[in-house]
Short mmCIF file of C-alpha atoms in Angstrom, two decimals:
data_model
loop_
_atom_site.label_atom_id
_atom_site.label_comp_id
_atom_site.label_asym_id
_atom_site.label_seq_id
_atom_site.Cartn_x
_atom_site.Cartn_y
_atom_site.Cartn_z
CA MET A 29 -28.17 -20.46 21.45
CA GLU A 30 -28.66 -20.51 17.68
CA THR A 31 -30.99 -18.08 15.88
CA THR A 32 -33.77 -19.75 13.91
CA THR A 33 -34.95 -18.15 10.71
CA GLU A 34 -38.38 -17.88 9.10
CA LYS A 35 -40.25 -19.11 12.16
CA ALA A 36 -43.54 -17.39 12.81
CA ILE A 37 -43.43 -14.65 15.39
CA PRO A 38 -46.92 -14.47 16.93
CA VAL A 39 -48.95 -11.35 16.23
CA SER A 40 -49.09 -10.60 19.96
CA ARG A 41 -45.26 -10.52 20.00
CA LEU A 42 -45.12 -8.32 16.88
CA LEU A 43 -47.42 -5.86 18.66
CA GLU A 44 -44.98 -5.82 21.60
CA LEU A 45 -41.95 -5.23 19.39
CA LEU A 46 -43.28 -2.75 16.81
CA ASP A 47 -45.17 0.54 16.52
CA TYR A 48 -47.45 1.17 13.53
CA ASN A 49 -48.58 4.70 12.69
CA LYS A 50 -51.95 4.26 10.95
CA GLU A 51 -51.90 7.71 9.36
CA THR A 52 -48.40 7.60 7.87
CA GLY A 53 -47.97 3.85 7.49
CA VAL A 54 -44.55 4.00 9.19
CA ILE A 55 -43.56 0.96 11.23
CA SER A 56 -40.79 1.33 13.79
CA VAL A 57 -39.11 -0.73 16.49
CA LYS A 58 -40.51 0.25 19.90
CA LYS A 59 -37.24 -0.18 21.79
CA SER A 60 -35.01 1.88 19.47
CA GLY A 61 -37.51 3.97 17.48
CA ARG A 62 -35.76 2.80 14.29
CA LYS A 63 -38.00 2.95 11.23
CA LEU A 64 -38.28 -0.31 9.27
CA ILE A 65 -37.00 0.10 5.70
CA PRO A 66 -37.92 -2.60 3.16
CA ASP A 67 -35.38 -4.27 0.90
CA GLU A 68 -35.72 -4.32 -2.90
CA SER A 69 -38.43 -7.00 -2.66
CA GLY A 70 -40.51 -4.86 -0.27
CA SER A 71 -39.73 -7.08 2.72
CA VAL A 72 -38.30 -6.45 6.18
CA THR A 73 -36.68 -8.87 8.60
CA ILE A 74 -37.92 -8.82 12.18
CA TYR A 75 -35.84 -10.29 14.99
CA ASP A 76 -37.37 -11.40 18.28
CA PRO A 77 -34.53 -11.38 20.83
CA VAL A 78 -36.55 -13.25 23.47
CA HIS A 79 -37.36 -16.26 21.30
CA LYS A 80 -34.24 -15.83 19.12
CA VAL A 81 -36.15 -16.07 15.83
CA LYS A 82 -36.14 -13.99 12.65
CA ARG A 83 -39.03 -13.48 10.27
CA LYS A 84 -39.01 -11.95 6.81
CA ILE A 85 -42.31 -10.36 5.80
CA LYS A 86 -43.55 -7.88 3.20
CA LEU A 87 -43.87 -4.46 4.79
CA ASP A 88 -47.46 -3.99 3.59
CA ASN A 89 -48.44 -7.42 5.01
CA LEU A 90 -46.84 -6.43 8.31
CA ALA A 91 -48.74 -3.12 8.35
CA TRP A 92 -52.03 -4.95 7.69
CA THR A 93 -51.20 -7.52 10.39
CA LEU A 94 -50.44 -4.82 12.97
CA LEU A 95 -53.56 -2.88 11.98
CA HIS A 96 -55.94 -5.85 12.22
CA GLN A 97 -54.01 -7.70 14.94
CA ARG A 98 -54.15 -10.97 13.01
CA GLU A 99 -52.18 -12.64 10.22
CA LEU A 100 -53.13 -11.99 6.62
CA PRO A 101 -54.59 -15.25 5.24
CA ASN A 102 -52.33 -17.00 2.68
CA SER A 103 -54.98 -16.69 -0.04
CA TYR A 104 -54.91 -12.87 0.18
CA ARG A 105 -52.58 -10.11 -1.04
CA ILE A 106 -52.41 -6.44 -0.11
CA LEU A 107 -53.53 -3.93 -2.72
CA HIS A 108 -52.52 -0.31 -2.24
CA LYS A 109 -55.66 1.65 -3.13
CA ASN A 110 -53.74 4.65 -4.44
CA LEU A 111 -51.33 2.30 -6.29
CA ASN A 112 -48.38 3.75 -4.35
CA LEU A 113 -46.55 0.72 -2.95
CA GLU A 114 -44.69 2.87 -0.43
CA ASP A 115 -47.90 4.17 1.21
CA ASN A 116 -48.74 1.71 3.98
CA SER A 117 -51.25 3.93 5.76
CA ALA A 118 -54.34 2.15 7.11
CA SER A 119 -56.70 3.84 4.65
CA ASN A 120 -54.58 2.67 1.69
CA LEU A 121 -54.37 -1.06 2.46
CA LEU A 122 -56.93 -3.50 1.10
CA ALA A 123 -56.70 -7.28 1.45
CA ILE A 124 -58.02 -9.03 -1.66
CA ILE A 125 -57.92 -12.61 -2.90
CA ARG A 126 -54.72 -13.45 -4.84
CA ASN A 127 -56.63 -14.15 -8.06
CA GLU A 128 -58.22 -10.68 -8.02
CA TYR A 129 -54.88 -9.12 -7.08
CA SER A 130 -53.29 -10.77 -10.12
CA LYS A 131 -56.03 -9.37 -12.37
CA VAL A 132 -55.54 -5.85 -11.00
CA THR A 133 -51.74 -5.89 -11.34
CA GLU A 134 -52.04 -7.33 -14.85
CA ALA A 135 -54.46 -4.53 -15.78
CA ILE A 136 -52.00 -1.94 -14.42
CA ASN A 137 -49.17 -3.52 -16.42
CA ASN A 138 -51.31 -3.55 -19.58
CA LEU A 139 -52.11 0.14 -19.19
CA ASN A 140 -48.54 1.14 -18.34
CA ASN A 141 -46.49 -1.09 -20.60
CA TYR A 142 -48.01 -3.82 -22.64
CA LEU A 143 -51.24 -2.75 -24.39
CA LYS A 144 -50.30 -1.23 -27.75
CA VAL A 145 -51.14 -1.14 -31.44
CA GLN A 146 -48.35 -1.52 -33.98
CA ILE A 147 -47.97 -2.04 -37.71
CA HIS A 148 -47.98 -5.75 -38.51
CA PRO A 149 -44.36 -6.97 -38.79
CA THR A 150 -44.87 -8.72 -42.17
CA ASP A 151 -47.83 -6.84 -43.69
CA GLN A 152 -47.61 -3.06 -43.67
CA TYR A 153 -51.35 -2.77 -44.42
CA LYS A 154 -52.41 -4.51 -41.19
CA TYR A 155 -52.17 -3.61 -37.51
CA VAL A 156 -51.58 -5.75 -34.43
CA MET A 157 -52.85 -5.03 -30.93
CA HIS A 158 -50.75 -6.61 -28.15
CA TYR A 159 -52.03 -7.21 -24.62
CA ARG A 160 -51.86 -9.77 -21.81
CA ILE A 161 -54.75 -11.65 -20.18
CA GLN A 162 -54.29 -14.28 -17.43
CA GLY A 163 -50.55 -14.25 -17.99
CA VAL A 164 -50.85 -15.06 -21.70
CA ASP A 165 -49.60 -12.68 -24.39
CA ARG A 166 -52.38 -12.03 -26.89
CA LYS A 167 -52.37 -10.47 -30.35
CA GLU A 168 -55.26 -9.36 -32.51
CA THR A 169 -54.81 -8.36 -36.13
CA TYR A 170 -56.83 -5.60 -37.84
CA ASP A 171 -57.06 -4.39 -41.43
CA ASP A 172 -58.03 -0.87 -40.39
CA ILE A 173 -56.10 1.42 -38.02
CA ASN A 174 -59.32 3.01 -36.79
CA ARG A 175 -60.75 -0.37 -35.80
CA ALA A 176 -57.44 -1.29 -34.13
CA ARG A 177 -57.47 1.96 -32.11
CA GLN A 178 -61.13 1.38 -31.19
CA ALA A 179 -60.28 -2.11 -29.92
CA GLU A 180 -57.32 -0.68 -27.99
CA ASN A 181 -59.60 1.92 -26.35
CA GLU A 182 -62.14 -0.77 -25.45
CA MET A 183 -59.37 -2.77 -23.77
CA LYS A 184 -58.22 0.33 -21.89
CA VAL A 185 -61.75 0.87 -20.59
CA TYR A 186 -61.93 -2.79 -19.51
CA PHE A 187 -58.62 -2.52 -17.62
CA VAL A 188 -59.51 0.83 -16.00
CA LYS A 189 -62.84 -0.56 -14.77
CA LEU A 190 -61.05 -3.54 -13.29
CA ILE A 191 -58.57 -1.32 -11.45
CA ASN A 192 -61.31 1.05 -10.27
CA ARG A 193 -63.14 -1.78 -8.49
CA TYR A 194 -60.43 -1.67 -5.85
CA ALA A 195 -58.08 1.26 -6.37
CA ILE A 196 -58.59 4.93 -5.85
CA THR A 197 -56.30 6.78 -8.21
CA VAL A 198 -55.38 10.26 -7.09
#
């Protein structure tokens, strides 16, 4: 018999096949005790030998599914409250709407990488603040470095408040 891929394995069957430790976030195969290790995309492949089907799923989605004993709705994503993507403990997983998830991850990226003030490339007496909102790169030009830094700090506060709505930074 041929193995089918990407067919939904019911939650009841996942609960039969897998163990989820709520405190540590570790998911293992009941039969072998083998710990599930995600690939570079954060996904694991689960094989159901009875129904001969495989399913690829994000490890944090799987943890949430096992915890709540139901599938994560398609319109939701998992946010790790402590921002550690490897921590799948029950207290660290929060299901939020995709749109809000995108805002939070964009705020994190702005704070870590993108938000910055630089000297204007063609006018050494001006300053440019770079940031990203709703997937669009934005630039604002300032005549005064102090005003540019003030605007940068205001953006940082905006992004931190957005992250703090959901995340608990340790």
